[in-house]
Tab-separated table of C-alpha atoms and ligand atoms in Angstrom:
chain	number	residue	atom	x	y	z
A	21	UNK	CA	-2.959	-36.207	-14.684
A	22	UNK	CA	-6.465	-34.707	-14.013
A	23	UNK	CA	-8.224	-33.058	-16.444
A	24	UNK	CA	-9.368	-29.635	-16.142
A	25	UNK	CA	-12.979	-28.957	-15.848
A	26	UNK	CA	-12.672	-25.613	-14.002
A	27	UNK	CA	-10.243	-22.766	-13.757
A	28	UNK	CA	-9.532	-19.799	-12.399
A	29	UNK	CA	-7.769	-15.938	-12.957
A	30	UNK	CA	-7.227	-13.166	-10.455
A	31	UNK	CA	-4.635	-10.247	-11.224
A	32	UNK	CA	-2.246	-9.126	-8.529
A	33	UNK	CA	0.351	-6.207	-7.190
A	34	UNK	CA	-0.335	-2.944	-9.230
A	35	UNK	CA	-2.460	-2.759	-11.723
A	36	UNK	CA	-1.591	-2.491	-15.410
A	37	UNK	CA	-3.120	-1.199	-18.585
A	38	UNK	CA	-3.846	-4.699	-20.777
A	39	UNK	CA	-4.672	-6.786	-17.900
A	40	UNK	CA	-8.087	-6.813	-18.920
A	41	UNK	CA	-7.878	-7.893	-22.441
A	42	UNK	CA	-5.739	-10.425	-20.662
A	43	UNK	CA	-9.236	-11.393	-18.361
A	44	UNK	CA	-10.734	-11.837	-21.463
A	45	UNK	CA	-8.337	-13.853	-23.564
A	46	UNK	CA	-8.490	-16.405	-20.712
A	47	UNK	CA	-12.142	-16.274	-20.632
A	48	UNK	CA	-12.652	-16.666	-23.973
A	49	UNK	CA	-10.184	-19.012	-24.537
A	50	UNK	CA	-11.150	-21.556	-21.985
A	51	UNK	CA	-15.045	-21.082	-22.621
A	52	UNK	CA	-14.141	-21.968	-26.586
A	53	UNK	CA	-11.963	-25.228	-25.208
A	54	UNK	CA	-15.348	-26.077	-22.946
A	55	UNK	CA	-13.584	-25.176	-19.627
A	56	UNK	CA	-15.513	-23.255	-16.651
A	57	UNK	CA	-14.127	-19.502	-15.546
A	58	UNK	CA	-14.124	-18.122	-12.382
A	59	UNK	CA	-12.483	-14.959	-11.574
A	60	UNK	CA	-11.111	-14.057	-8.218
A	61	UNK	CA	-11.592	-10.840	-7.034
A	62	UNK	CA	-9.313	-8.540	-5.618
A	63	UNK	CA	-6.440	-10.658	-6.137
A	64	UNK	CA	-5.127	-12.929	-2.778
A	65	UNK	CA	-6.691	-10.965	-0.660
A	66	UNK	CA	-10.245	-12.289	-2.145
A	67	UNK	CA	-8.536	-15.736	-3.173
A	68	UNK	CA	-8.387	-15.770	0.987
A	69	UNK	CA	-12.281	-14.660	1.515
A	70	UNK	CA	-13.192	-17.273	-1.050
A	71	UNK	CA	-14.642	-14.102	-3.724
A	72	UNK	CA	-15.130	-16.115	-6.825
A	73	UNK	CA	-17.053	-15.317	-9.556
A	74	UNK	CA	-18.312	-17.358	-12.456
A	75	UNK	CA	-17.184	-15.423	-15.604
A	76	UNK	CA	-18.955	-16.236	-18.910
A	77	UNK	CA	-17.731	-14.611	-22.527
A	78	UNK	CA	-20.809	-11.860	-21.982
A	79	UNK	CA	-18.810	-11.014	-18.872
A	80	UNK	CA	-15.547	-9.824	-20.536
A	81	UNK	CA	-17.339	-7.789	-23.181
A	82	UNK	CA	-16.511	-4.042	-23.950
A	83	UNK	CA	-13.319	-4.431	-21.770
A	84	UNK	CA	-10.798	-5.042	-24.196
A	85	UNK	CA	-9.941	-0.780	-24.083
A	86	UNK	CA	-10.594	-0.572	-20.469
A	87	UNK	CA	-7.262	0.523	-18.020
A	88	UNK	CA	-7.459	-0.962	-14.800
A	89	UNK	CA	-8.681	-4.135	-14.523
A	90	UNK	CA	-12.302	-5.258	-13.615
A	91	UNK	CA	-11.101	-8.042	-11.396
A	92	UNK	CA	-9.231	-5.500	-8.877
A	93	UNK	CA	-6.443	-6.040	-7.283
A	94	UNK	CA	-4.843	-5.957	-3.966
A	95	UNK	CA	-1.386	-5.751	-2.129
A	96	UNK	CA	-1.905	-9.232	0.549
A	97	UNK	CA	0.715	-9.529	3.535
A	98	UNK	CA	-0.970	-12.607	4.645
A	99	UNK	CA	-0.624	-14.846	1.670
A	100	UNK	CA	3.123	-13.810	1.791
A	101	UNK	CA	3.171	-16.484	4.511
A	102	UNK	CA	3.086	-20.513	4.371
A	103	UNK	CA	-0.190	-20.194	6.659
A	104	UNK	CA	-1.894	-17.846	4.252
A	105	UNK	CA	-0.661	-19.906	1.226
A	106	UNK	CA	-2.000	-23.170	2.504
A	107	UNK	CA	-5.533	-21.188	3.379
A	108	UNK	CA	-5.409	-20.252	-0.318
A	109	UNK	CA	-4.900	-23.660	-1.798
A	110	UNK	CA	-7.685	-24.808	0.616
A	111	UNK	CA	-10.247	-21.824	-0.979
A	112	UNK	CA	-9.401	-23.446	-4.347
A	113	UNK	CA	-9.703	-26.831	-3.616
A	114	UNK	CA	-13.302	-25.836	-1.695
A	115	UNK	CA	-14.502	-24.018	-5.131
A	116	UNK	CA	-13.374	-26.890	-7.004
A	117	UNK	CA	-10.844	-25.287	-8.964
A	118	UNK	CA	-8.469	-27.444	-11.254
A	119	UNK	CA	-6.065	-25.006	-12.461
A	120	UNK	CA	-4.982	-20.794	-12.094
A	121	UNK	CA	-3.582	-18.027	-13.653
A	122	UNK	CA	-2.299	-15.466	-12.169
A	123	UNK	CA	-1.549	-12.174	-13.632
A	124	UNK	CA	0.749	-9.835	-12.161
A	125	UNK	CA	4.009	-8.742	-11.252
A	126	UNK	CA	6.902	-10.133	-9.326
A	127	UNK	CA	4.963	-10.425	-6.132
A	128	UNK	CA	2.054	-12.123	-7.786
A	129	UNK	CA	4.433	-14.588	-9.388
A	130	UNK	CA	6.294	-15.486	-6.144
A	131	UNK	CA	2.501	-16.314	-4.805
A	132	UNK	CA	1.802	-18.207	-7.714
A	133	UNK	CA	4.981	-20.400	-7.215
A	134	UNK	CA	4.486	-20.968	-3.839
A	135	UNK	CA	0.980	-22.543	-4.771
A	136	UNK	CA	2.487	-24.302	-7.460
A	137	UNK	CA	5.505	-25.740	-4.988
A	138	UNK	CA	1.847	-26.794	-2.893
A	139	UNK	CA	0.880	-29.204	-6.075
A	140	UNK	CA	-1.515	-26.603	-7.247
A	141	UNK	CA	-1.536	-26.242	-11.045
A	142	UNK	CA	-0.675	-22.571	-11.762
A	143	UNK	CA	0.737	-20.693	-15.098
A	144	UNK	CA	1.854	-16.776	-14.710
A	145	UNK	CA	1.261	-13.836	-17.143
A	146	UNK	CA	3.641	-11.064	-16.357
A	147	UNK	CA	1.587	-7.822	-15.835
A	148	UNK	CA	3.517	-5.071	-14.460
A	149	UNK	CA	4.556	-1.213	-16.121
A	150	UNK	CA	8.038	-1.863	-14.137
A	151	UNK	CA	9.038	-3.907	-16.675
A	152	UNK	CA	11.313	-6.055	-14.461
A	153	UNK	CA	10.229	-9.455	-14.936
A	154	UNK	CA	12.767	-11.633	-15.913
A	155	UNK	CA	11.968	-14.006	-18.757
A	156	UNK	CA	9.689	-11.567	-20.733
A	157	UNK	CA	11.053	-8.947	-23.509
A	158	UNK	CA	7.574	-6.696	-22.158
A	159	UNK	CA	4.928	-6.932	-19.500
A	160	UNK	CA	1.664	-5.863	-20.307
A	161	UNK	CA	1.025	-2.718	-19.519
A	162	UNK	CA	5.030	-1.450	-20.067
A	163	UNK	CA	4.243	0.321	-23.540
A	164	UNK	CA	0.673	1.860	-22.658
A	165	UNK	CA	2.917	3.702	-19.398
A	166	UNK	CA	5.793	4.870	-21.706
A	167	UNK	CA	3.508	6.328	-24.040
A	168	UNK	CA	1.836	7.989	-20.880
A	169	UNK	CA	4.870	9.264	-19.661
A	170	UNK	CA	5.911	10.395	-23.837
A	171	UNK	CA	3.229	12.218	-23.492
A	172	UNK	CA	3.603	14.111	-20.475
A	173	UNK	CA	7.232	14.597	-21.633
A	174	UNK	CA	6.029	16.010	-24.624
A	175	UNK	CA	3.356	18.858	-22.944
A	176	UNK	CA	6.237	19.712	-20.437
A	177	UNK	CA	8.354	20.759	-23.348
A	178	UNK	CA	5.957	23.178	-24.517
A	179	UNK	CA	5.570	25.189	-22.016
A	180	UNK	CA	9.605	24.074	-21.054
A	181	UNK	CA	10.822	26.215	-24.163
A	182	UNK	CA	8.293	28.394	-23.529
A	183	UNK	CA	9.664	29.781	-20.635
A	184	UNK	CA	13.255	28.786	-21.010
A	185	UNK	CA	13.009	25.820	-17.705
A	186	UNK	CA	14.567	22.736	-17.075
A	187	UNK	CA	12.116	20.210	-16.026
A	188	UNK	CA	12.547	17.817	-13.685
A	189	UNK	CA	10.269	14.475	-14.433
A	190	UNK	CA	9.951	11.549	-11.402
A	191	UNK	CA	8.475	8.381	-13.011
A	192	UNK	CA	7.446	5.215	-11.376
A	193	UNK	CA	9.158	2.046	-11.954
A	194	UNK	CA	9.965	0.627	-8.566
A	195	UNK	CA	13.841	-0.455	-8.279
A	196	UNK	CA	13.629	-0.349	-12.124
A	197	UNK	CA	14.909	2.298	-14.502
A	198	UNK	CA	13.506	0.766	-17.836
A	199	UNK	CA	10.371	3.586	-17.926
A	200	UNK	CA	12.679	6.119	-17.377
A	201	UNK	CA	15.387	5.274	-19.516
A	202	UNK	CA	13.266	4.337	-22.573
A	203	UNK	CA	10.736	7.544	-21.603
A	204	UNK	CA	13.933	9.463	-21.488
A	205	UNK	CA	15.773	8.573	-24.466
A	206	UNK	CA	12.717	9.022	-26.382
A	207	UNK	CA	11.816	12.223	-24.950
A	208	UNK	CA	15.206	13.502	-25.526
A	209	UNK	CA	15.723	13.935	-21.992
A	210	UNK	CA	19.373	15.927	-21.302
A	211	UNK	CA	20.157	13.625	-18.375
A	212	UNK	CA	18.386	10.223	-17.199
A	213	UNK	CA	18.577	9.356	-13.120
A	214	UNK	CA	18.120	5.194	-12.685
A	215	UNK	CA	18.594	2.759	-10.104
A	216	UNK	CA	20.462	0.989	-12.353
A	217	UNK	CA	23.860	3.291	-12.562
A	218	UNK	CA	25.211	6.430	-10.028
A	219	UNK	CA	24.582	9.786	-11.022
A	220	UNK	CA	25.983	12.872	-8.988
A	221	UNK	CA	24.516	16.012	-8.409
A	222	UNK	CA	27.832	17.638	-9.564
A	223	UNK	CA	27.680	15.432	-13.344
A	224	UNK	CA	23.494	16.758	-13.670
A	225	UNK	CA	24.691	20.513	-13.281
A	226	UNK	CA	27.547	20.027	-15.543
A	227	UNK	CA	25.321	18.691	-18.317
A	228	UNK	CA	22.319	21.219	-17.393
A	229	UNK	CA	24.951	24.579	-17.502
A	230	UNK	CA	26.388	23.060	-20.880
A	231	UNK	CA	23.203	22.531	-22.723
A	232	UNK	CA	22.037	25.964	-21.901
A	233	UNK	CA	25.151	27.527	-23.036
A	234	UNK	CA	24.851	25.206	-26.287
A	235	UNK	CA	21.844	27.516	-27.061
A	236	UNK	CA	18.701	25.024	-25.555
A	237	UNK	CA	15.617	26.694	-24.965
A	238	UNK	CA	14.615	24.249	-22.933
A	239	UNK	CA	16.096	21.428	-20.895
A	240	UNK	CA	14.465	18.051	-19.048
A	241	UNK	CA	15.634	15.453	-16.849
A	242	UNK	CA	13.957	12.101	-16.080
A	243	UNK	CA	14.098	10.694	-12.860
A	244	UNK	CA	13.239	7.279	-11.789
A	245	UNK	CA	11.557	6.871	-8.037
A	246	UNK	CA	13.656	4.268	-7.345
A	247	UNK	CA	17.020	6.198	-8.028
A	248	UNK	CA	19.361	7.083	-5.152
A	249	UNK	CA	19.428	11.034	-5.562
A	250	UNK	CA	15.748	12.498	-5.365
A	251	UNK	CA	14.064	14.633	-7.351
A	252	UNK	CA	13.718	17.443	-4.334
A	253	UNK	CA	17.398	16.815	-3.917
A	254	UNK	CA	18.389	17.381	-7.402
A	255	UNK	CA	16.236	20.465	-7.847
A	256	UNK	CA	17.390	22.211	-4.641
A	257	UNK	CA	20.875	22.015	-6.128
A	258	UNK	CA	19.838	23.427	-9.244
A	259	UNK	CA	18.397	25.862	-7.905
A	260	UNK	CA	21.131	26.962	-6.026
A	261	UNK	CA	23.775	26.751	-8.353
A	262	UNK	CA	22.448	29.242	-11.363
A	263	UNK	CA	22.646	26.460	-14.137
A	264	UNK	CA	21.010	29.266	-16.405
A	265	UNK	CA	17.308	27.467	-16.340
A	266	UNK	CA	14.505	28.256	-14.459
A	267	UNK	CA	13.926	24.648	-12.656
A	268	UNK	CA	10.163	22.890	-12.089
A	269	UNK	CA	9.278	19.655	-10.482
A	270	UNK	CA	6.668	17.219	-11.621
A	271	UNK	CA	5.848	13.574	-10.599
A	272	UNK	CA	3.784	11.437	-12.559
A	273	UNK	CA	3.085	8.872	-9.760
A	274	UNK	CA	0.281	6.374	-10.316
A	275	UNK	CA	-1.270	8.691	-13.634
A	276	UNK	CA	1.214	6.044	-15.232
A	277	UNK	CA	-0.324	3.032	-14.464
A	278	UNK	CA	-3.783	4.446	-15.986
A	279	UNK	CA	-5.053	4.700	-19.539
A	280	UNK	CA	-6.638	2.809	-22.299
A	281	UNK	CA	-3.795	-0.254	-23.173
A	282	UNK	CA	-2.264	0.707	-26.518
A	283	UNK	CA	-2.452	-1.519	-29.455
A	284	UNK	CA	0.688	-3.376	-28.783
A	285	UNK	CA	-0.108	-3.960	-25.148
A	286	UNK	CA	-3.759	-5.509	-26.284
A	287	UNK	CA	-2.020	-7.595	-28.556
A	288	UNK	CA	0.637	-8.526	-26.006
A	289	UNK	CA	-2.365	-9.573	-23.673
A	290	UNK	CA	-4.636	-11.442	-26.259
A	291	UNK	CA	-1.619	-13.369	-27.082
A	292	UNK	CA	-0.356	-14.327	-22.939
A	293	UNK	CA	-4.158	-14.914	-22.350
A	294	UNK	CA	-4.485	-17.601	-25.184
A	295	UNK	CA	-1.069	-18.978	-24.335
A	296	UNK	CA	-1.686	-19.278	-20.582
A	297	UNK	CA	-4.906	-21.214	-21.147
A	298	UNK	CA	-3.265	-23.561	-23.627
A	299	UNK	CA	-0.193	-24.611	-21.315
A	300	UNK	CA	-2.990	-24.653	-18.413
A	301	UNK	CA	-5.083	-27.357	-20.031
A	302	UNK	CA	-1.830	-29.060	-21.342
A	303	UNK	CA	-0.926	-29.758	-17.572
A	304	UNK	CA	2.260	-27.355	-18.775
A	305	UNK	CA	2.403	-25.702	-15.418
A	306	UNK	CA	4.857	-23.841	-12.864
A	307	UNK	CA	5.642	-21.696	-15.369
A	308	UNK	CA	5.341	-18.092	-16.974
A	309	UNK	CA	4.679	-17.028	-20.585
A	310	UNK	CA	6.636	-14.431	-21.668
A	311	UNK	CA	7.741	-12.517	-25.060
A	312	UNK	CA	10.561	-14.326	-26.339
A	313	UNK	CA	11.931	-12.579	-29.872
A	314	UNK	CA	8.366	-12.321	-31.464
A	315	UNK	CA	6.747	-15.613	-30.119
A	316	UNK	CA	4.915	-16.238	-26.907
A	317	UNK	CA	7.605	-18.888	-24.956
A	318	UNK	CA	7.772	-19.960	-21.049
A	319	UNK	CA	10.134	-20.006	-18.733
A	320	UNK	CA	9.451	-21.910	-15.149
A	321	UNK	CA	8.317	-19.156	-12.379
A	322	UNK	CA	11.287	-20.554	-10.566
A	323	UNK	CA	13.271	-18.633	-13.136
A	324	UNK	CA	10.962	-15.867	-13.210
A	325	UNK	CA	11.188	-14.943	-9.387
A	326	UNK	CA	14.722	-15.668	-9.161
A	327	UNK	CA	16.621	-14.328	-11.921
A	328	UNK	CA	17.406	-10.295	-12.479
A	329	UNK	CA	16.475	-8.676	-15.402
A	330	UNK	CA	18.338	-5.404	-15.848
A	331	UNK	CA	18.513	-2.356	-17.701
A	332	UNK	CA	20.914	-2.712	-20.787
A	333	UNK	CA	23.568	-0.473	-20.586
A	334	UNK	CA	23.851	0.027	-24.186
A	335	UNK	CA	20.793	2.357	-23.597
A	336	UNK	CA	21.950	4.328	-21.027
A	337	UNK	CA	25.665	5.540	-23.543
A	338	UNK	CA	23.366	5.494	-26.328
A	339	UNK	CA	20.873	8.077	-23.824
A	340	UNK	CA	24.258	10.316	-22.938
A	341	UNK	CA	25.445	11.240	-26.632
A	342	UNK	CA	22.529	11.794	-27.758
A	343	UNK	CA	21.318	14.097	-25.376
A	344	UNK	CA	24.260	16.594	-26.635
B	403	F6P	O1	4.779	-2.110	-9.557
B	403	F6P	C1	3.992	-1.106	-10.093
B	403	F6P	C2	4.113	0.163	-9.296
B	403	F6P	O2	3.319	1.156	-9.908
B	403	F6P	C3	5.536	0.686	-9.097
B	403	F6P	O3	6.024	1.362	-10.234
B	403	F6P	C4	5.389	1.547	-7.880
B	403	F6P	O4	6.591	1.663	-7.169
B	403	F6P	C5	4.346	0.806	-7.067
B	403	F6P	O5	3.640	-0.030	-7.975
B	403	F6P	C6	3.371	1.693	-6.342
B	403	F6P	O6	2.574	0.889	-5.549
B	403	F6P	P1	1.176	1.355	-4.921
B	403	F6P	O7	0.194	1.460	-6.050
B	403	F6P	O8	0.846	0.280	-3.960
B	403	F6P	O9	1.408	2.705	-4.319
């Protein structure tokens, strides 16, 4: 087994609030164990055009409360393919890399496995608000967007009751409904739209009509983007079918994915960071870390990229009764 002398970090897919006190756990945590940094721009795309960039500790600082991340990060068709893939491996091997993380979402992870299925030493860190990596309890970056979206639930109800209106919320998530289940239930949402389980237009009007005959002043209903009915669709039936509230449409789109990580996603990333390097200069590779209970565990990114994680539906009875 070789030893590591030099390794490397890119993050990949969206971007997520924590990735870059993630950057800087790695850094940190390989400069401490005497190991060389570089960081790879821009994701595959600049893993492809050979961008590397030595990364000391001085080169992480003051990023720890930044959103975003400062390594970019790109959507790449090209490394989707066992061409590009091979190209990649050959970039690394030309920098004379040892060892990578990659930190990202499920896309990122299916490119780290495929370099990993090459021989290449690689160890995930799952970075993505969808929250639908399997293998992790949270992704960094999951609790910084629900407290986003708590937060916009939370100024629409103002000026909701205000004006007696049911507000219709769309929320990101891809195929997911975990941010809109969780942002609902906690926002006290009257009815939740997900992926995950059917709604009908017929059941949302039912629920709408029967809170504002309960006395409401105010009514809102979460919808994820990845949900079979759309918002538009929802609200033009509202609208036509005098459920008592005035109706108004807002989507949060990517305002979700920005904002200064909260405490627990900082933590969440310090913690993956250290843990990545560790099982990177172990030779413990092919594999994810991941919140397991309250420790930092792996599973293999076999599992990870494979396996469905899903919604539980405990949430979504718990989400109907107490709407009422
Ligand atoms: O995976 C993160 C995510 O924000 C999803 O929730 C969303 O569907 C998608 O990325 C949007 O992608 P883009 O930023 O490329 O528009």
């Amino acid at each position: 087994m070789a030893t590591m002398r030099r390794i490397a970090v890119l993050t990949g897919g969206g971007d997520a609030p924590g990735m870059n006190p993630a950057i800087r756990a790695v850094v940190r945590t390989a400069t401490a164990a005497g190991i060389e940094v570089y960081g790879i721009r821009q994701a595959y795309s600049g893993l492809l055009a050979g961008d590397f960039e030595r990364m000391s500790n001085r080169d992480v600082s003051g990023i720890i409360q930044r959103g975003g991340t400062i390594l970019q990060t790109a959507r790449n068709l090209e490394f989707k393919t066992p061409q590009g893939q091979k190209r990649g491996l050959r970039r690394l091997n030309e920098h004379g890399i040892d060892g990578l993380i990659v930190i990202g979402g499920d896309g990122s992870l299916r490119g780290a496995l495929a370099l990993h299925t090459l021989g290449f030493p690689v160890v995930g860190v799952p970075g993505s608000i969808d929250n639908d990596i399997w293998g992790t309890n949270m992704s960094i970056g999951v609790d910084t967007a629900l407290n986003t979206i708590l937060d916009a639930i939370d100024k629409l109800r103002d000026t909701a009751s205000s004006h007696e209106r049911c507000f219709l919320l769309e929320v990101m998530g891809r195929n997911c409904g975990y941010l809109t289940l969780m942002g609902g239930i906690l926002g006290g949402a009257e009815f939740i739209v997900i992926p995950e389980r059917e709604s009908t237009l017929e059941e949302i009007g039912q629920a709408l009509e029967d809170a504002y005959m309960r006395g409401k002043s105010h009514a809102m209903g979460v919808i994820a983007e990845g949900a079979s009915l759309n918002i538009d669709e929802v609200a033009t039936y509202l609208e036509s079918h005098e459920i008592g509230f005035e109706v108004r449409v807002t989507v949060l789109g990517h305002v979700v994915r920005g904002g200064r990580p909260s405490a627990f996603d900082r933590l969440l990333a310090t913690r993956m960071g250290v843990a990545a390097v560790e099982h990177l200069l172990a030779n413990e590779t092919g594999i994810m870390v991941g919140l397991q209970g309250r420790e930092i565990g792996t599973v293999t990114l076999e599992d990870a990229t494979t396996k469905q994680r899903s919604v539980s539906l405990e949430y979504v009875n718990m989400a109907e009764f107490l709407a009422k």
